[in-house]
XYZ file of C-alpha atoms in Angstrom:
247
model
C 144.026 -53.174 107.779
C 143.742 -54.652 111.413
C 140.324 -55.058 111.975
C 138.301 -56.349 114.578
C 135.350 -57.252 115.424
C 132.132 -56.385 116.195
C 133.294 -53.032 115.840
C 132.157 -49.934 116.822
C 128.451 -50.033 115.055
C 128.035 -53.309 113.344
C 127.839 -56.324 115.424
C 129.047 -58.888 112.518
C 131.446 -60.775 110.321
C 132.255 -60.116 106.647
C 131.304 -63.725 106.133
C 127.462 -61.846 107.203
C 127.628 -59.764 104.524
C 126.846 -60.549 100.516
C 128.725 -58.448 98.051
C 126.244 -55.598 97.940
C 124.195 -53.718 100.015
C 120.915 -51.823 99.983
C 121.025 -49.017 102.452
C 117.408 -47.368 103.000
C 117.464 -44.309 105.492
C 114.746 -46.194 107.888
C 115.534 -49.632 110.079
C 111.784 -50.381 109.772
C 111.866 -50.387 105.642
C 114.865 -52.391 105.643
C 112.985 -54.808 107.569
C 109.846 -54.666 105.189
C 112.038 -55.351 102.420
C 113.884 -58.154 104.019
C 110.501 -59.529 105.197
C 108.770 -58.938 101.978
C 111.333 -60.049 99.021
C 114.079 -61.962 100.673
C 114.211 -65.138 101.316
C 115.538 -67.351 104.298
C 116.293 -63.215 105.300
C 118.792 -63.363 108.537
C 119.257 -60.382 111.305
C 123.287 -60.347 111.104
C 123.086 -56.407 112.614
C 120.938 -54.403 115.084
C 123.614 -52.046 116.886
C 121.844 -48.843 118.006
C 118.252 -50.812 116.246
C 120.147 -50.476 112.866
C 118.610 -54.269 111.601
C 121.310 -55.321 108.555
C 119.760 -58.721 107.136
C 120.636 -60.705 104.681
C 119.387 -63.574 102.411
C 118.002 -64.240 98.803
C 117.123 -62.368 96.590
C 115.407 -64.638 93.024
C 118.475 -66.515 94.072
C 120.969 -63.816 94.516
C 122.413 -63.223 97.416
C 121.809 -59.384 99.031
C 122.548 -57.180 102.317
C 119.749 -54.726 103.441
C 121.132 -52.277 106.217
C 119.514 -48.866 107.262
C 121.757 -46.114 107.210
C 120.147 -43.705 109.583
C 119.564 -39.886 108.605
C 121.876 -37.457 106.732
C 125.935 -37.894 106.087
C 127.555 -38.868 109.465
C 125.386 -41.587 109.515
C 125.684 -43.450 106.294
C 129.607 -42.546 106.183
C 129.917 -44.381 109.227
C 128.095 -46.878 108.215
C 129.525 -47.028 104.548
C 132.466 -46.522 105.979
C 132.290 -50.101 107.612
C 131.601 -51.721 105.153
C 133.466 -51.050 102.441
C 136.601 -50.997 104.746
C 136.017 -53.524 107.235
C 133.201 -56.237 105.548
C 134.793 -56.552 102.060
C 131.368 -55.114 100.640
C 132.061 -53.591 97.146
C 128.083 -52.293 96.270
C 126.081 -50.073 98.453
C 122.649 -48.366 97.026
C 121.497 -45.947 99.110
C 117.429 -46.459 98.215
C 115.525 -43.507 99.886
C 113.119 -41.040 99.584
C 114.305 -37.781 98.363
C 112.078 -33.856 97.319
C 111.343 -32.293 93.684
C 112.669 -29.401 93.137
C 112.058 -29.686 89.060
C 108.821 -29.139 87.622
C 109.352 -31.608 85.140
C 109.004 -34.509 88.048
C 106.389 -35.561 90.292
C 105.260 -37.351 93.537
C 106.957 -41.333 93.457
C 108.691 -40.222 90.471
C 111.783 -42.366 91.048
C 115.315 -40.529 90.469
C 118.786 -41.699 90.227
C 121.747 -39.846 91.226
C 124.058 -39.687 88.435
C 126.028 -37.441 90.818
C 124.874 -35.524 93.730
C 125.854 -31.711 94.934
C 126.261 -30.868 98.390
C 126.479 -27.982 101.320
C 128.062 -30.245 103.134
C 131.649 -29.942 105.012
C 132.283 -34.232 104.445
C 134.831 -33.630 101.673
C 137.266 -31.764 103.479
C 138.101 -34.310 105.330
C 140.508 -35.287 102.011
C 142.417 -32.252 101.916
C 141.941 -31.966 98.027
C 142.667 -28.025 96.667
C 140.039 -28.163 95.105
C 136.341 -29.366 95.535
C 135.819 -32.353 94.374
C 132.699 -34.087 92.325
C 130.528 -37.044 93.940
C 129.528 -39.412 90.827
C 128.185 -42.774 91.131
C 129.467 -45.624 90.069
C 129.079 -46.602 86.046
C 128.285 -50.107 86.332
C 126.005 -49.929 89.078
C 124.298 -46.455 87.153
C 124.281 -48.822 83.779
C 122.265 -51.932 85.010
C 119.802 -49.445 87.008
C 118.915 -47.640 83.769
C 118.953 -51.212 81.601
C 116.373 -52.655 84.773
C 114.251 -50.027 85.367
C 113.870 -49.476 81.466
C 112.429 -53.927 81.647
C 110.282 -52.237 84.606
C 109.494 -49.461 82.181
C 108.835 -47.091 85.020
C 108.903 -43.405 85.259
C 112.629 -42.400 86.052
C 114.674 -39.357 86.084
C 119.025 -39.362 85.640
C 120.623 -35.941 87.176
C 122.056 -34.124 90.163
C 121.087 -34.895 93.502
C 121.741 -32.588 95.788
C 123.149 -33.862 98.982
C 121.345 -31.281 101.809
C 123.466 -31.226 106.072
C 120.064 -29.589 106.887
C 116.601 -30.950 106.883
C 115.265 -27.614 109.445
C 117.554 -24.473 108.797
C 117.158 -20.791 109.533
C 115.578 -19.760 106.718
C 112.330 -19.391 108.376
C 110.035 -17.890 105.609
C 108.529 -20.447 102.621
C 109.873 -17.534 100.002
C 113.546 -18.107 100.993
C 113.657 -21.956 101.077
C 111.441 -21.594 97.270
C 114.287 -18.637 96.531
C 116.870 -21.567 97.390
C 115.481 -24.283 96.056
C 115.433 -22.630 92.752
C 119.103 -22.291 92.929
C 119.556 -25.192 92.361
C 116.315 -25.972 90.475
C 117.934 -23.852 87.847
C 121.344 -26.153 87.550
C 119.859 -28.862 86.757
C 119.335 -30.134 89.945
C 116.572 -33.080 90.558
C 115.804 -33.180 93.574
C 117.397 -32.672 97.754
C 118.701 -35.915 99.900
C 120.339 -36.396 103.001
C 123.375 -38.696 102.083
C 123.949 -39.445 98.371
C 127.135 -37.127 98.789
C 128.782 -38.542 100.988
C 128.074 -42.366 100.422
C 130.115 -41.347 97.151
C 132.486 -39.566 98.828
C 133.131 -42.866 100.769
C 132.747 -45.448 97.664
C 135.789 -42.927 96.118
C 138.436 -43.110 98.125
C 137.380 -46.817 99.429
C 137.673 -47.974 95.793
C 134.098 -49.416 95.457
C 130.493 -49.420 94.121
C 127.976 -46.617 95.135
C 124.711 -45.220 93.936
C 121.926 -43.714 95.355
C 117.885 -44.186 93.933
C 115.187 -42.301 95.699
C 111.667 -42.257 95.122
C 110.176 -38.569 95.651
C 108.695 -38.521 98.778
C 107.454 -34.886 98.259
C 106.862 -31.432 95.756
C 109.291 -28.751 97.371
C 107.485 -26.549 94.225
C 103.999 -27.923 94.589
C 103.934 -28.897 98.607
C 102.555 -32.416 97.669
C 103.242 -34.888 100.390
C 103.954 -38.400 101.140
C 103.146 -39.877 105.320
C 105.558 -41.589 106.992
C 103.660 -45.345 106.530
C 104.098 -44.340 102.958
C 108.036 -43.703 102.561
C 108.440 -46.977 104.462
C 106.027 -49.635 103.107
C 104.385 -48.724 99.710
C 107.903 -47.609 97.884
C 107.769 -50.961 96.663
C 108.947 -49.923 92.686
C 112.080 -48.105 93.783
C 113.255 -51.187 96.455
C 112.326 -54.035 93.674
C 114.623 -51.588 90.872
C 117.319 -51.995 93.450
C 116.929 -55.587 94.409
C 117.081 -56.858 90.239
C 119.637 -54.234 90.070
C 121.847 -55.653 93.002
C 121.276 -59.255 91.333
C 122.891 -57.603 87.948
C 125.602 -57.064 89.715
C 126.522 -60.743 89.867
Protein backbone atom coordinates (compact mmCIF):
# COMPACT_ATOMS: atom_id res chain seq x y z
CA UNK A 1 0.00 0.00 0.00
CA UNK A 2 1.44 3.38 -1.01
CA UNK A 3 1.22 5.90 1.81
CA UNK A 4 2.16 9.57 1.89
CA UNK A 5 2.97 11.31 5.16
CA UNK A 6 1.47 12.94 7.04
CA UNK A 7 -1.74 10.91 6.91
CA UNK A 8 -5.05 12.75 7.39
CA UNK A 9 -4.90 12.26 11.18
CA UNK A 10 -1.26 11.71 12.16
CA UNK A 11 1.53 14.16 11.33
CA UNK A 12 4.46 11.79 11.75
CA UNK A 13 6.50 9.09 10.00
CA UNK A 14 6.83 5.39 10.90
CA UNK A 15 10.20 6.06 12.55
CA UNK A 16 8.50 8.34 15.08
CA UNK A 17 6.56 5.47 16.70
CA UNK A 18 7.69 2.55 18.83
CA UNK A 19 6.49 -0.98 18.13
CA UNK A 20 4.05 -0.70 21.03
CA UNK A 21 1.65 2.23 21.50
CA UNK A 22 -0.42 2.93 24.60
CA UNK A 23 -3.75 4.61 23.76
CA UNK A 24 -5.66 6.47 26.46
CA UNK A 25 -8.83 8.15 25.28
CA UNK A 26 -7.93 11.53 26.78
CA UNK A 27 -5.11 13.57 25.14
CA UNK A 28 -4.24 15.01 28.56
CA UNK A 29 -3.77 11.50 29.92
CA UNK A 30 -1.28 10.84 27.12
CA UNK A 31 0.55 14.03 28.11
CA UNK A 32 0.49 12.99 31.77
CA UNK A 33 2.04 9.60 30.98
CA UNK A 34 4.74 11.12 28.79
CA UNK A 35 5.67 13.71 31.41
CA UNK A 36 5.55 11.40 34.44
CA UNK A 37 6.65 7.97 33.20
CA UNK A 38 8.79 8.42 30.08
CA UNK A 39 12.27 9.81 29.69
CA UNK A 40 13.38 11.75 26.61
CA UNK A 41 9.73 11.95 25.53
CA UNK A 42 9.18 13.70 22.20
CA UNK A 43 5.87 15.03 20.87
CA UNK A 44 5.39 13.25 17.53
CA UNK A 45 1.76 14.14 16.77
CA UNK A 46 -0.71 16.85 17.72
CA UNK A 47 -3.21 16.87 14.87
CA UNK A 48 -6.64 17.89 16.24
CA UNK A 49 -5.07 18.07 19.71
CA UNK A 50 -4.45 14.31 19.76
CA UNK A 51 -1.18 14.25 21.66
CA UNK A 52 1.26 11.51 20.66
CA UNK A 53 4.65 11.00 22.31
CA UNK A 54 7.54 8.57 22.02
CA UNK A 55 10.11 8.07 24.75
CA UNK A 56 11.76 5.50 26.97
CA UNK A 57 10.28 3.54 29.85
CA UNK A 58 12.99 1.83 31.87
CA UNK A 59 15.09 1.69 28.72
CA UNK A 60 12.32 0.36 26.45
CA UNK A 61 11.06 2.53 23.58
CA UNK A 62 7.32 3.14 23.98
CA UNK A 63 4.79 5.47 22.37
CA UNK A 64 1.63 6.88 23.89
CA UNK A 65 -1.07 8.58 21.84
CA UNK A 66 -4.68 9.45 22.56
CA UNK A 67 -7.50 7.70 20.74
CA UNK A 68 -10.37 10.09 21.40
CA UNK A 69 -13.76 8.77 22.47
CA UNK A 70 -15.73 5.98 20.81
CA UNK A 71 -15.17 3.28 18.24
CA UNK A 72 -15.06 5.51 15.15
CA UNK A 73 -12.26 7.56 16.73
CA UNK A 74 -10.06 4.70 17.95
CA UNK A 75 -10.91 2.92 14.71
CA UNK A 76 -9.26 5.69 12.69
CA UNK A 77 -6.14 6.09 14.82
CA UNK A 78 -5.49 2.39 15.37
CA UNK A 79 -6.04 1.63 11.68
CA UNK A 80 -3.47 4.22 10.64
CA UNK A 81 -0.96 3.11 13.28
CA UNK A 82 -1.29 -0.57 12.38
CA UNK A 83 -1.38 -0.19 8.62
CA UNK A 84 0.62 2.96 7.82
CA UNK A 85 3.08 3.44 10.70
CA UNK A 86 4.32 -0.11 11.34
CA UNK A 87 2.97 -0.37 14.89
CA UNK A 88 2.64 -3.98 16.07
CA UNK A 89 0.91 -3.66 19.45
CA UNK A 90 -1.71 -1.22 20.74
CA UNK A 91 -2.91 -1.16 24.33
CA UNK A 92 -6.04 0.81 25.13
CA UNK A 93 -5.74 2.24 28.65
CA UNK A 94 -8.90 3.95 29.79
CA UNK A 95 -11.85 4.00 32.11
CA UNK A 96 -14.87 1.72 32.29
CA UNK A 97 -18.12 1.49 34.21
CA UNK A 98 -18.49 -1.71 36.21
CA UNK A 99 -21.65 -3.78 35.88
CA UNK A 100 -20.51 -6.76 37.96
CA UNK A 101 -21.12 -6.85 41.71
CA UNK A 102 -17.73 -8.58 42.08
CA UNK A 103 -15.87 -5.50 40.77
CA UNK A 104 -15.18 -2.30 42.70
CA UNK A 105 -14.36 1.26 41.66
CA UNK A 106 -10.62 1.64 40.90
CA UNK A 107 -10.21 -2.09 40.20
CA UNK A 108 -8.48 -2.92 36.91
CA UNK A 109 -10.35 -4.88 34.24
CA UNK A 110 -8.44 -6.57 31.41
CA UNK A 111 -10.48 -7.31 28.31
CA UNK A 112 -10.00 -10.88 27.13
CA UNK A 113 -12.93 -10.20 24.80
CA UNK A 114 -15.14 -7.26 23.86
CA UNK A 115 -18.85 -7.62 23.24
CA UNK A 116 -20.44 -4.72 21.38
CA UNK A 117 -23.70 -3.14 20.25
CA UNK A 118 -21.84 -1.46 17.37
CA UNK A 119 -22.21 -2.05 13.64
CA UNK A 120 -18.41 -1.75 13.22
CA UNK A 121 -18.06 -5.39 12.15
CA UNK A 122 -20.52 -5.03 9.27
CA UNK A 123 -17.78 -3.60 7.05
CA UNK A 124 -16.16 -7.04 6.87
CA UNK A 125 -19.23 -8.69 5.24
CA UNK A 126 -18.86 -11.82 7.35
CA UNK A 127 -21.52 -14.55 7.08
CA UNK A 128 -22.14 -14.41 10.84
CA UNK A 129 -20.97 -12.52 13.91
CA UNK A 130 -17.35 -11.87 14.87
CA UNK A 131 -16.01 -12.29 18.42
CA UNK A 132 -13.39 -9.55 19.04
CA UNK A 133 -10.66 -10.88 21.35
CA UNK A 134 -7.35 -9.63 22.71
CA UNK A 135 -3.90 -10.81 21.71
CA UNK A 136 -3.07 -13.80 23.91
CA UNK A 137 0.60 -12.82 24.12
CA UNK A 138 -0.25 -9.32 25.31
CA UNK A 139 -2.89 -10.63 27.71
CA UNK A 140 -0.52 -13.21 29.20
CA UNK A 141 2.29 -10.71 29.71
CA UNK A 142 -0.12 -8.18 31.20
CA UNK A 143 -1.46 -10.69 33.73
CA UNK A 144 2.10 -11.73 34.61
CA UNK A 145 3.00 -8.10 35.30
CA UNK A 146 -0.21 -7.52 37.28
CA UNK A 147 0.67 -10.47 39.51
CA UNK A 148 4.16 -9.06 40.08
CA UNK A 149 2.64 -5.70 41.02
CA UNK A 150 0.07 -7.36 43.29
CA UNK A 151 -2.73 -5.19 41.88
CA UNK A 152 -6.45 -5.93 42.01
CA UNK A 153 -7.48 -7.02 38.51
CA UNK A 154 -10.19 -9.01 36.72
CA UNK A 155 -9.92 -10.71 33.30
CA UNK A 156 -12.97 -11.29 31.14
CA UNK A 157 -15.45 -9.69 28.75
CA UNK A 158 -16.00 -5.98 28.28
CA UNK A 159 -18.93 -4.34 26.52
CA UNK A 160 -17.96 -1.71 23.95
CA UNK A 161 -20.99 0.52 23.58
CA UNK A 162 -21.73 3.03 20.85
CA UNK A 163 -23.83 5.13 23.22
CA UNK A 164 -22.99 7.01 26.40
CA UNK A 165 -26.32 8.84 26.50
CA UNK A 166 -29.08 6.63 25.18
CA UNK A 167 -32.84 6.73 24.92
CA UNK A 168 -33.38 4.71 28.08
CA UNK A 169 -34.48 7.79 29.98
CA UNK A 170 -35.25 6.25 33.34
CA UNK A 171 -32.85 4.59 35.75
CA UNK A 172 -34.73 1.26 36.05
CA UNK A 173 -34.52 0.66 32.28
CA UNK A 174 -30.82 1.57 32.20
CA UNK A 175 -30.19 -0.82 35.08
CA UNK A 176 -32.15 -3.56 33.31
CA UNK A 177 -30.01 -3.19 30.19
CA UNK A 178 -26.82 -3.39 32.25
CA UNK A 179 -28.08 -6.43 34.12
CA UNK A 180 -28.71 -8.30 30.85
CA UNK A 181 -25.01 -8.02 29.97
CA UNK A 182 -23.92 -8.62 33.55
CA UNK A 183 -25.74 -11.94 33.75
CA UNK A 184 -23.62 -13.11 30.80
CA UNK A 185 -20.47 -12.39 32.81
CA UNK A 186 -19.60 -9.05 31.22
CA UNK A 187 -17.45 -7.07 33.66
CA UNK A 188 -17.76 -3.45 32.57
CA UNK A 189 -18.85 -1.06 29.84
CA UNK A 190 -16.49 1.13 27.80
CA UNK A 191 -16.55 2.51 24.25
CA UNK A 192 -13.47 1.49 22.27
CA UNK A 193 -12.07 -2.03 22.76
CA UNK A 194 -14.17 -3.94 20.19
CA UNK A 195 -13.13 -1.68 17.30
CA UNK A 196 -9.48 -1.86 18.38
CA UNK A 197 -9.62 -5.67 18.54
CA UNK A 198 -11.27 -5.89 15.11
CA UNK A 199 -8.71 -3.57 13.52
CA UNK A 200 -5.93 -5.65 15.05
CA UNK A 201 -7.45 -8.88 13.73
CA UNK A 202 -7.88 -7.49 10.21
CA UNK A 203 -4.35 -6.03 10.21
CA UNK A 204 -2.69 -9.15 11.63
CA UNK A 205 -1.50 -7.13 14.62
CA UNK A 206 -2.00 -7.26 18.42
CA UNK A 207 -4.29 -5.39 20.80
CA UNK A 208 -5.31 -5.35 24.45
CA UNK A 209 -7.62 -3.17 26.54
CA UNK A 210 -6.76 -2.41 30.17
CA UNK A 211 -9.27 -0.21 32.02
CA UNK A 212 -9.60 1.23 35.48
CA UNK A 213 -13.16 1.18 36.82
CA UNK A 214 -14.12 4.85 37.10
CA UNK A 215 -17.72 4.33 38.15
CA UNK A 216 -20.11 1.57 39.14
CA UNK A 217 -23.43 1.46 37.35
CA UNK A 218 -24.97 -0.77 40.01
CA UNK A 219 -23.92 1.29 43.06
CA UNK A 220 -23.72 4.78 41.56
CA UNK A 221 -20.18 5.40 42.86
CA UNK A 222 -18.12 7.66 40.57
CA UNK A 223 -14.70 9.28 40.21
CA UNK A 224 -14.06 12.85 39.02
CA UNK A 225 -12.63 13.83 35.62
CA UNK A 226 -9.44 15.01 37.35
CA UNK A 227 -9.08 11.64 39.12
CA UNK A 228 -9.54 9.83 35.81
CA UNK A 229 -6.91 12.00 34.15
CA UNK A 230 -4.25 11.89 36.86
CA UNK A 231 -4.82 9.15 39.41
CA UNK A 232 -5.08 5.94 37.39
CA UNK A 233 -1.33 5.49 37.72
CA UNK A 234 -1.51 1.80 38.62
CA UNK A 235 -3.09 1.01 35.24
CA UNK A 236 -0.55 3.22 33.47
CA UNK A 237 2.37 1.47 35.14
CA UNK A 238 0.88 -1.95 34.35
CA UNK A 239 0.55 -1.03 30.67
CA UNK A 240 4.09 0.33 30.52
CA UNK A 241 5.53 -2.75 32.19
CA UNK A 242 3.59 -4.89 29.71
CA UNK A 243 4.99 -2.83 26.83
CA UNK A 244 8.51 -3.40 28.11
CA UNK A 245 7.86 -7.15 28.48
CA UNK A 246 6.75 -7.29 24.85
CA UNK A 247 10.24 -6.16 23.86
